[in-house]
Amino acid sequence: MRSTVTRMHVGGFLAPESYGPNERLVVNAWLVRHPEAKLLVDTGIAEHIPAADVEELKFVRVPILDALAAAGAASDEIDAVVNCHLHADHAGGNVHFPRARILVQPRELAAAREPGYSVLEDLDLDRGRYEQREGEYDLLPGVRVIPTPGHSPGHQSVLIETDVGRLLLAGQCYRDASGFARAITALELARAGHPGAPEAPAWLPRLLELEPDRVAFGHDRAIWAADA
């Protein structure tokens, strides 16, 4: 079954120094309209991030409910949430979806309970309908969840069949589309026997086996395209 996917801009913040001086990152979330359900992939920036962090990183937050309304949907229409991971800039709106299942890898849920990992008040771990699903699985016909750990212990990505091909919502498994492209090049060089090629994550060959036509990221407006 095919879905339609709407990208929602839900804010941004000043990137860590490792990204480069004074670089700002966008924060994306996606509304997925599937024939059987409405899904969210990520829920934006937490409302209760400590004030010192807000000041240091210059957070600009678009409430997920406002972004949803602009996309023509409401919180009570959402059947399931898939967070790529549970950091405060990807799962900060989970508290607003009490009736939705929230699909999470077990390692990610365990990490989220550790002090300082995220903003617990906005994750709503104890009252939310968190459902632990380990590994790769089909959430719905045409919607597949794939574990892509690295940035976080239980990071996951979502492959969606659409009318214009397979869209992979890859969260923060790479910093941006350019980083993903470089990783593919490194993998190709390694497979060809070139010494010194950077080691690819164990899950990258699996992502490529799934043949995504486009790959989108949580902090980038650019999209990697297979035919580019």
PDB file of C-alpha atoms in Angstrom:
ATOM      1  CA  MET A   1       0.000   0.000   0.000  1.00  0.00           C
ATOM      2  CA  ARG A   2       1.183   3.509  -0.786  1.00  0.00           C
ATOM      3  CA  SER A   3       1.258   6.505   1.517  1.00  0.00           C
ATOM      4  CA  THR A   4       1.558  10.239   1.106  1.00  0.00           C
ATOM      5  CA  VAL A   5       4.188  11.962   3.220  1.00  0.00           C
ATOM      6  CA  THR A   6       4.220  15.601   4.318  1.00  0.00           C
ATOM      7  CA  ARG A   7       7.364  17.158   5.744  1.00  0.00           C
ATOM      8  CA  MET A   8       6.704  19.523   8.633  1.00  0.00           C
ATOM      9  CA  HIS A   9       9.196  22.157   9.759  1.00  0.00           C
ATOM     10  CA  VAL A  10       9.113  22.090  13.555  1.00  0.00           C
ATOM     11  CA  GLY A  11      11.968  24.399  14.463  1.00  0.00           C
ATOM     12  CA  GLY A  12      15.730  24.562  14.602  1.00  0.00           C
ATOM     13  CA  PHE A  13      18.751  25.263  16.761  1.00  0.00           C
ATOM     14  CA  LEU A  14      22.407  26.218  16.666  1.00  0.00           C
ATOM     15  CA  ALA A  15      24.516  23.192  15.787  1.00  0.00           C
ATOM     16  CA  PRO A  16      27.304  21.959  18.061  1.00  0.00           C
ATOM     17  CA  GLU A  17      30.746  23.362  17.236  1.00  0.00           C
ATOM     18  CA  SER A  18      31.710  20.059  15.581  1.00  0.00           C
ATOM     19  CA  TYR A  19      29.339  20.943  12.733  1.00  0.00           C
ATOM     20  CA  GLY A  20      31.090  24.245  12.059  1.00  0.00           C
ATOM     21  CA  PRO A  21      30.860  27.785  13.430  1.00  0.00           C
ATOM     22  CA  ASN A  22      27.394  29.326  13.720  1.00  0.00           C
ATOM     23  CA  GLU A  23      25.663  26.616  11.683  1.00  0.00           C
ATOM     24  CA  ARG A  24      21.948  26.221  12.318  1.00  0.00           C
ATOM     25  CA  LEU A  25      20.094  22.939  11.984  1.00  0.00           C
ATOM     26  CA  VAL A  26      16.510  22.550  10.849  1.00  0.00           C
ATOM     27  CA  VAL A  27      14.263  20.109  12.715  1.00  0.00           C
ATOM     28  CA  ASN A  28      11.879  18.028  10.602  1.00  0.00           C
ATOM     29  CA  ALA A  29       8.932  15.782  11.390  1.00  0.00           C
ATOM     30  CA  TRP A  30       6.733  13.906   8.922  1.00  0.00           C
ATOM     31  CA  LEU A  31       3.039  13.174   8.673  1.00  0.00           C
ATOM     32  CA  VAL A  32       2.387   9.869   6.900  1.00  0.00           C
ATOM     33  CA  ARG A  33      -1.099   9.289   5.513  1.00  0.00           C
ATOM     34  CA  HIS A  34      -1.428   5.548   4.924  1.00  0.00           C
ATOM     35  CA  PRO A  35      -4.684   3.954   3.710  1.00  0.00           C
ATOM     36  CA  GLU A  36      -5.031   2.198   7.079  1.00  0.00           C
ATOM     37  CA  ALA A  37      -3.676   4.806   9.517  1.00  0.00           C
ATOM     38  CA  LYS A  38      -2.080   8.190  10.081  1.00  0.00           C
ATOM     39  CA  LEU A  39       1.472   8.097  11.405  1.00  0.00           C
ATOM     40  CA  LEU A  40       3.988  10.590  12.679  1.00  0.00           C
ATOM     41  CA  VAL A  41       7.700  10.117  12.238  1.00  0.00           C
ATOM     42  CA  ASP A  42       9.216  12.292  14.975  1.00  0.00           C
ATOM     43  CA  THR A  43       7.360  14.895  17.017  1.00  0.00           C
ATOM     44  CA  GLY A  44       9.712  17.850  17.223  1.00  0.00           C
ATOM     45  CA  ILE A  45      11.387  19.821  19.973  1.00  0.00           C
ATOM     46  CA  ALA A  46      10.522  19.406  23.647  1.00  0.00           C
ATOM     47  CA  GLU A  47       8.760  22.262  25.400  1.00  0.00           C
ATOM     48  CA  HIS A  48      10.662  21.807  28.659  1.00  0.00           C
ATOM     49  CA  ILE A  49      14.284  21.860  27.490  1.00  0.00           C
ATOM     50  CA  PRO A  50      16.319  23.523  30.260  1.00  0.00           C
ATOM     51  CA  ALA A  51      16.546  27.291  29.847  1.00  0.00           C
ATOM     52  CA  ALA A  52      20.346  27.234  29.752  1.00  0.00           C
ATOM     53  CA  ASP A  53      20.279  24.834  26.786  1.00  0.00           C
ATOM     54  CA  VAL A  54      17.662  26.928  25.007  1.00  0.00           C
ATOM     55  CA  GLU A  55      19.870  29.990  25.401  1.00  0.00           C
ATOM     56  CA  GLU A  56      23.107  28.251  24.418  1.00  0.00           C
ATOM     57  CA  LEU A  57      21.727  26.505  21.318  1.00  0.00           C
ATOM     58  CA  LYS A  58      19.230  29.216  20.351  1.00  0.00           C
ATOM     59  CA  PHE A  59      16.300  26.823  20.007  1.00  0.00           C
ATOM     60  CA  VAL A  60      13.372  27.938  17.876  1.00  0.00           C
ATOM     61  CA  ARG A  61      10.405  25.639  18.469  1.00  0.00           C
ATOM     62  CA  VAL A  62       7.310  25.172  16.310  1.00  0.00           C
ATOM     63  CA  PRO A  63       4.830  23.171  18.436  1.00  0.00           C
ATOM     64  CA  ILE A  64       4.027  19.864  16.783  1.00  0.00           C
ATOM     65  CA  LEU A  65       0.286  20.476  17.154  1.00  0.00           C
ATOM     66  CA  ASP A  66       0.627  23.732  15.202  1.00  0.00           C
ATOM     67  CA  ALA A  67       2.652  22.004  12.500  1.00  0.00           C
ATOM     68  CA  LEU A  68       0.072  19.223  12.301  1.00  0.00           C
ATOM     69  CA  ALA A  69      -2.777  21.704  11.978  1.00  0.00           C
ATOM     70  CA  ALA A  70      -0.952  23.449   9.136  1.00  0.00           C
ATOM     71  CA  ALA A  71      -0.691  20.054   7.431  1.00  0.00           C
ATOM     72  CA  GLY A  72      -4.433  19.464   7.861  1.00  0.00           C
ATOM     73  CA  ALA A  73      -4.404  16.977  10.740  1.00  0.00           C
ATOM     74  CA  ALA A  74      -5.072  16.863  14.487  1.00  0.00           C
ATOM     75  CA  SER A  75      -3.484  14.975  17.361  1.00  0.00           C
ATOM     76  CA  ASP A  76      -6.452  12.650  17.892  1.00  0.00           C
ATOM     77  CA  GLU A  77      -6.159  11.449  14.287  1.00  0.00           C
ATOM     78  CA  ILE A  78      -2.655  10.045  14.813  1.00  0.00           C
ATOM     79  CA  ASP A  79      -2.652   6.271  15.245  1.00  0.00           C
ATOM     80  CA  ALA A  80       1.066   5.678  15.753  1.00  0.00           C
ATOM     81  CA  VAL A  81       4.296   7.579  16.303  1.00  0.00           C
ATOM     82  CA  VAL A  82       7.698   6.316  15.207  1.00  0.00           C
ATOM     83  CA  ASN A  83      10.564   8.320  16.679  1.00  0.00           C
ATOM     84  CA  CYS A  84      13.891   7.782  14.986  1.00  0.00           C
ATOM     85  CA  HIS A  85      15.232   8.159  18.537  1.00  0.00           C
ATOM     86  CA  LEU A  86      14.150   9.718  21.804  1.00  0.00           C
ATOM     87  CA  HIS A  87      16.349  12.805  22.046  1.00  0.00           C
ATOM     88  CA  ALA A  88      14.498  15.998  22.918  1.00  0.00           C
ATOM     89  CA  ASP A  89      14.625  17.379  19.363  1.00  0.00           C
ATOM     90  CA  HIS A  90      12.986  14.307  17.817  1.00  0.00           C
ATOM     91  CA  ALA A  91      10.536  13.072  20.458  1.00  0.00           C
ATOM     92  CA  GLY A  92       9.711  16.279  22.297  1.00  0.00           C
ATOM     93  CA  GLY A  93       6.047  16.242  21.306  1.00  0.00           C
ATOM     94  CA  ASN A  94       5.282  12.640  22.256  1.00  0.00           C
ATOM     95  CA  VAL A  95       3.293  13.804  25.283  1.00  0.00           C
ATOM     96  CA  HIS A  96       0.639  15.258  22.957  1.00  0.00           C
ATOM     97  CA  PHE A  97      -0.330  11.860  21.504  1.00  0.00           C
ATOM     98  CA  PRO A  98      -1.747   9.839  24.422  1.00  0.00           C
ATOM     99  CA  ARG A  99      -3.915   7.596  22.226  1.00  0.00           C
ATOM    100  CA  ALA A 100      -1.213   6.766  19.681  1.00  0.00           C
ATOM    101  CA  ARG A 101       1.094   3.782  19.883  1.00  0.00           C
ATOM    102  CA  ILE A 102       4.717   4.944  20.104  1.00  0.00           C
ATOM    103  CA  LEU A 103       7.005   2.421  18.417  1.00  0.00           C
ATOM    104  CA  VAL A 104      10.502   2.220  19.863  1.00  0.00           C
ATOM    105  CA  GLN A 105      13.461  -0.145  19.876  1.00  0.00           C
ATOM    106  CA  PRO A 106      14.047  -1.638  23.359  1.00  0.00           C
ATOM    107  CA  ARG A 107      17.598  -0.275  23.604  1.00  0.00           C
ATOM    108  CA  GLU A 108      16.344   3.232  22.884  1.00  0.00           C
ATOM    109  CA  LEU A 109      13.652   3.090  25.541  1.00  0.00           C
ATOM    110  CA  ALA A 110      16.192   1.865  28.089  1.00  0.00           C
ATOM    111  CA  ALA A 111      18.562   4.701  27.161  1.00  0.00           C
ATOM    112  CA  ALA A 112      15.786   7.280  27.456  1.00  0.00           C
ATOM    113  CA  ARG A 113      15.293   6.366  31.111  1.00  0.00           C
ATOM    114  CA  GLU A 114      18.895   7.291  31.916  1.00  0.00           C
ATOM    115  CA  PRO A 115      19.467  10.712  33.539  1.00  0.00           C
ATOM    116  CA  GLY A 116      20.166  13.497  31.073  1.00  0.00           C
ATOM    117  CA  TYR A 117      19.335  11.528  27.938  1.00  0.00           C
ATOM    118  CA  SER A 118      16.221  13.501  27.021  1.00  0.00           C
ATOM    119  CA  VAL A 119      13.401  15.561  28.568  1.00  0.00           C
ATOM    120  CA  LEU A 120      11.256  13.001  30.395  1.00  0.00           C
ATOM    121  CA  GLU A 121       8.384  15.418  30.991  1.00  0.00           C
ATOM    122  CA  ASP A 122       7.798  15.663  27.247  1.00  0.00           C
ATOM    123  CA  LEU A 123       8.445  12.004  26.429  1.00  0.00           C
ATOM    124  CA  ASP A 124       5.740  10.870  28.872  1.00  0.00           C
ATOM    125  CA  LEU A 125       7.392   7.466  29.225  1.00  0.00           C
ATOM    126  CA  ASP A 126       5.204   6.218  32.063  1.00  0.00           C
ATOM    127  CA  ARG A 127       1.792   7.198  30.694  1.00  0.00           C
ATOM    128  CA  GLY A 128       2.454   7.058  26.963  1.00  0.00           C
ATOM    129  CA  ARG A 129       1.580   3.943  24.946  1.00  0.00           C
ATOM    130  CA  TYR A 130       5.176   2.950  24.266  1.00  0.00           C
ATOM    131  CA  GLU A 131       5.451  -0.317  22.380  1.00  0.00           C
ATOM    132  CA  GLN A 132       8.846  -1.988  22.184  1.00  0.00           C
ATOM    133  CA  ARG A 133       9.552  -3.649  18.844  1.00  0.00           C
ATOM    134  CA  GLU A 134      13.033  -5.017  18.300  1.00  0.00           C
ATOM    135  CA  GLY A 135      14.814  -5.190  14.957  1.00  0.00           C
ATOM    136  CA  GLU A 136      13.336  -4.785  11.492  1.00  0.00           C
ATOM    137  CA  TYR A 137       9.609  -5.176  10.920  1.00  0.00           C
ATOM    138  CA  ASP A 138       6.645  -4.104   8.821  1.00  0.00           C
ATOM    139  CA  LEU A 139       4.496  -1.654  10.757  1.00  0.00           C
ATOM    140  CA  LEU A 140       1.887  -1.542   7.978  1.00  0.00           C
ATOM    141  CA  PRO A 141       1.835  -2.776   4.390  1.00  0.00           C
ATOM    142  CA  GLY A 142       4.307  -0.486   2.670  1.00  0.00           C
ATOM    143  CA  VAL A 143       5.786   0.904   5.910  1.00  0.00           C
ATOM    144  CA  ARG A 144       8.925  -0.793   7.234  1.00  0.00           C
ATOM    145  CA  VAL A 145      10.994   0.073  10.305  1.00  0.00           C
ATOM    146  CA  ILE A 146      14.746  -0.628  10.120  1.00  0.00           C
ATOM    147  CA  PRO A 147      17.198  -0.386  13.035  1.00  0.00           C
ATOM    148  CA  THR A 148      20.043   2.042  12.287  1.00  0.00           C
ATOM    149  CA  PRO A 149      21.924   2.401  15.599  1.00  0.00           C
ATOM    150  CA  GLY A 150      24.879   4.691  16.038  1.00  0.00           C
ATOM    151  CA  HIS A 151      23.787   8.212  16.831  1.00  0.00           C
ATOM    152  CA  SER A 152      21.762   6.600  19.609  1.00  0.00           C
ATOM    153  CA  PRO A 153      21.576   2.991  20.857  1.00  0.00           C
ATOM    154  CA  GLY A 154      18.171   2.279  19.345  1.00  0.00           C
ATOM    155  CA  HIS A 155      18.041   4.652  16.398  1.00  0.00           C
ATOM    156  CA  GLN A 156      15.622   3.504  13.686  1.00  0.00           C
ATOM    157  CA  SER A 157      14.623   4.594  10.191  1.00  0.00           C
ATOM    158  CA  VAL A 158      11.352   4.197   8.290  1.00  0.00           C
ATOM    159  CA  LEU A 159      10.938   3.100   4.660  1.00  0.00           C
ATOM    160  CA  ILE A 160       7.648   4.159   3.073  1.00  0.00           C
ATOM    161  CA  GLU A 161       6.126   3.192  -0.260  1.00  0.00           C
ATOM    162  CA  THR A 162       4.726   6.287  -1.975  1.00  0.00           C
ATOM    163  CA  ASP A 163       3.315   7.110  -5.392  1.00  0.00           C
ATOM    164  CA  VAL A 164       6.704   8.484  -6.397  1.00  0.00           C
ATOM    165  CA  GLY A 165       8.833   5.611  -5.097  1.00  0.00           C
ATOM    166  CA  ARG A 166      10.365   4.465  -1.833  1.00  0.00           C
ATOM    167  CA  LEU A 167      11.099   7.210   0.674  1.00  0.00           C
ATOM    168  CA  LEU A 168      13.446   6.450   3.560  1.00  0.00           C
ATOM    169  CA  LEU A 169      13.053   8.712   6.573  1.00  0.00           C
ATOM    170  CA  ALA A 170      16.502   8.238   8.043  1.00  0.00           C
ATOM    171  CA  GLY A 171      16.372  10.538  11.051  1.00  0.00           C
ATOM    172  CA  GLN A 172      19.878  11.209  12.284  1.00  0.00           C
ATOM    173  CA  CYS A 173      21.612   8.019  11.194  1.00  0.00           C
ATOM    174  CA  TYR A 174      23.696  10.476   9.165  1.00  0.00           C
ATOM    175  CA  ARG A 175      24.100  14.175   9.756  1.00  0.00           C
ATOM    176  CA  ASP A 176      22.712  15.082   6.346  1.00  0.00           C
ATOM    177  CA  ALA A 177      22.188  13.932   2.751  1.00  0.00           C
ATOM    178  CA  SER A 178      25.798  14.687   1.838  1.00  0.00           C
ATOM    179  CA  GLY A 179      27.051  12.506   4.675  1.00  0.00           C
ATOM    180  CA  PHE A 180      24.873   9.648   3.449  1.00  0.00           C
ATOM    181  CA  ALA A 181      26.241  10.046  -0.079  1.00  0.00           C
ATOM    182  CA  ARG A 182      29.811   9.977   1.209  1.00  0.00           C
ATOM    183  CA  ALA A 183      29.081   6.823   3.207  1.00  0.00           C
ATOM    184  CA  ILE A 184      27.777   5.067   0.091  1.00  0.00           C
ATOM    185  CA  THR A 185      30.936   6.042  -1.790  1.00  0.00           C
ATOM    186  CA  ALA A 186      33.095   4.717   1.047  1.00  0.00           C
ATOM    187  CA  LEU A 187      31.173   1.432   1.050  1.00  0.00           C
ATOM    188  CA  GLU A 188      31.612   1.069  -2.708  1.00  0.00           C
ATOM    189  CA  LEU A 189      35.354   1.708  -2.390  1.00  0.00           C
ATOM    190  CA  ALA A 190      35.661  -0.870   0.395  1.00  0.00           C
ATOM    191  CA  ARG A 191      33.771  -3.452  -1.641  1.00  0.00           C
ATOM    192  CA  ALA A 192      36.112  -2.792  -4.564  1.00  0.00           C
ATOM    193  CA  GLY A 193      39.089  -3.548  -2.346  1.00  0.00           C
ATOM    194  CA  HIS A 194      40.482  -0.051  -1.924  1.00  0.00           C
ATOM    195  CA  PRO A 195      42.536   0.188   1.277  1.00  0.00           C
ATOM    196  CA  GLY A 196      41.775   2.846   3.833  1.00  0.00           C
ATOM    197  CA  ALA A 197      38.099   3.308   3.015  1.00  0.00           C
ATOM    198  CA  PRO A 198      36.096   4.381   6.094  1.00  0.00           C
ATOM    199  CA  GLU A 199      34.178   1.547   7.724  1.00  0.00           C
ATOM    200  CA  ALA A 200      30.440   1.634   7.077  1.00  0.00           C
ATOM    201  CA  PRO A 201      27.828   0.828   9.726  1.00  0.00           C
ATOM    202  CA  ALA A 202      26.704  -2.794   9.622  1.00  0.00           C
ATOM    203  CA  TRP A 203      23.175  -1.715   8.651  1.00  0.00           C
ATOM    204  CA  LEU A 204      24.107   0.408   5.617  1.00  0.00           C
ATOM    205  CA  PRO A 205      24.171  -2.508   3.127  1.00  0.00           C
ATOM    206  CA  ARG A 206      20.693  -3.478   4.320  1.00  0.00           C
ATOM    207  CA  LEU A 207      19.379   0.035   3.700  1.00  0.00           C
ATOM    208  CA  LEU A 208      20.751  -0.061   0.177  1.00  0.00           C
ATOM    209  CA  GLU A 209      19.248  -3.522  -0.424  1.00  0.00           C
ATOM    210  CA  LEU A 210      15.838  -1.948   0.181  1.00  0.00           C
ATOM    211  CA  GLU A 211      16.515   0.371  -2.787  1.00  0.00           C
ATOM    212  CA  PRO A 212      15.176   3.692  -1.519  1.00  0.00           C
ATOM    213  CA  ASP A 213      14.539   6.226  -4.243  1.00  0.00           C
ATOM    214  CA  ARG A 214      14.898   9.151  -1.844  1.00  0.00           C
ATOM    215  CA  VAL A 215      16.353   9.512   1.632  1.00  0.00           C
ATOM    216  CA  ALA A 216      15.374  12.367   3.971  1.00  0.00           C
ATOM    217  CA  PHE A 217      16.981  13.367   7.260  1.00  0.00           C
ATOM    218  CA  GLY A 218      15.884  14.930  10.511  1.00  0.00           C
ATOM    219  CA  HIS A 219      18.166  17.960  10.288  1.00  0.00           C
ATOM    220  CA  ASP A 220      18.477  18.586   6.549  1.00  0.00           C
ATOM    221  CA  ARG A 221      16.128  19.975   3.924  1.00  0.00           C
ATOM    222  CA  ALA A 222      18.208  18.392   1.170  1.00  0.00           C
ATOM    223  CA  ILE A 223      17.120  14.912   0.063  1.00  0.00           C
ATOM    224  CA  TRP A 224      19.403  12.221  -1.310  1.00  0.00           C
ATOM    225  CA  ALA A 225      18.076  10.810  -4.597  1.00  0.00           C
ATOM    226  CA  ALA A 226      19.087   7.484  -6.114  1.00  0.00           C
ATOM    227  CA  ASP A 227      19.142   8.868  -9.648  1.00  0.00           C
ATOM    228  CA  ALA A 228      21.141  12.006  -8.832  1.00  0.00           C
TER     229      ALA A 228
END
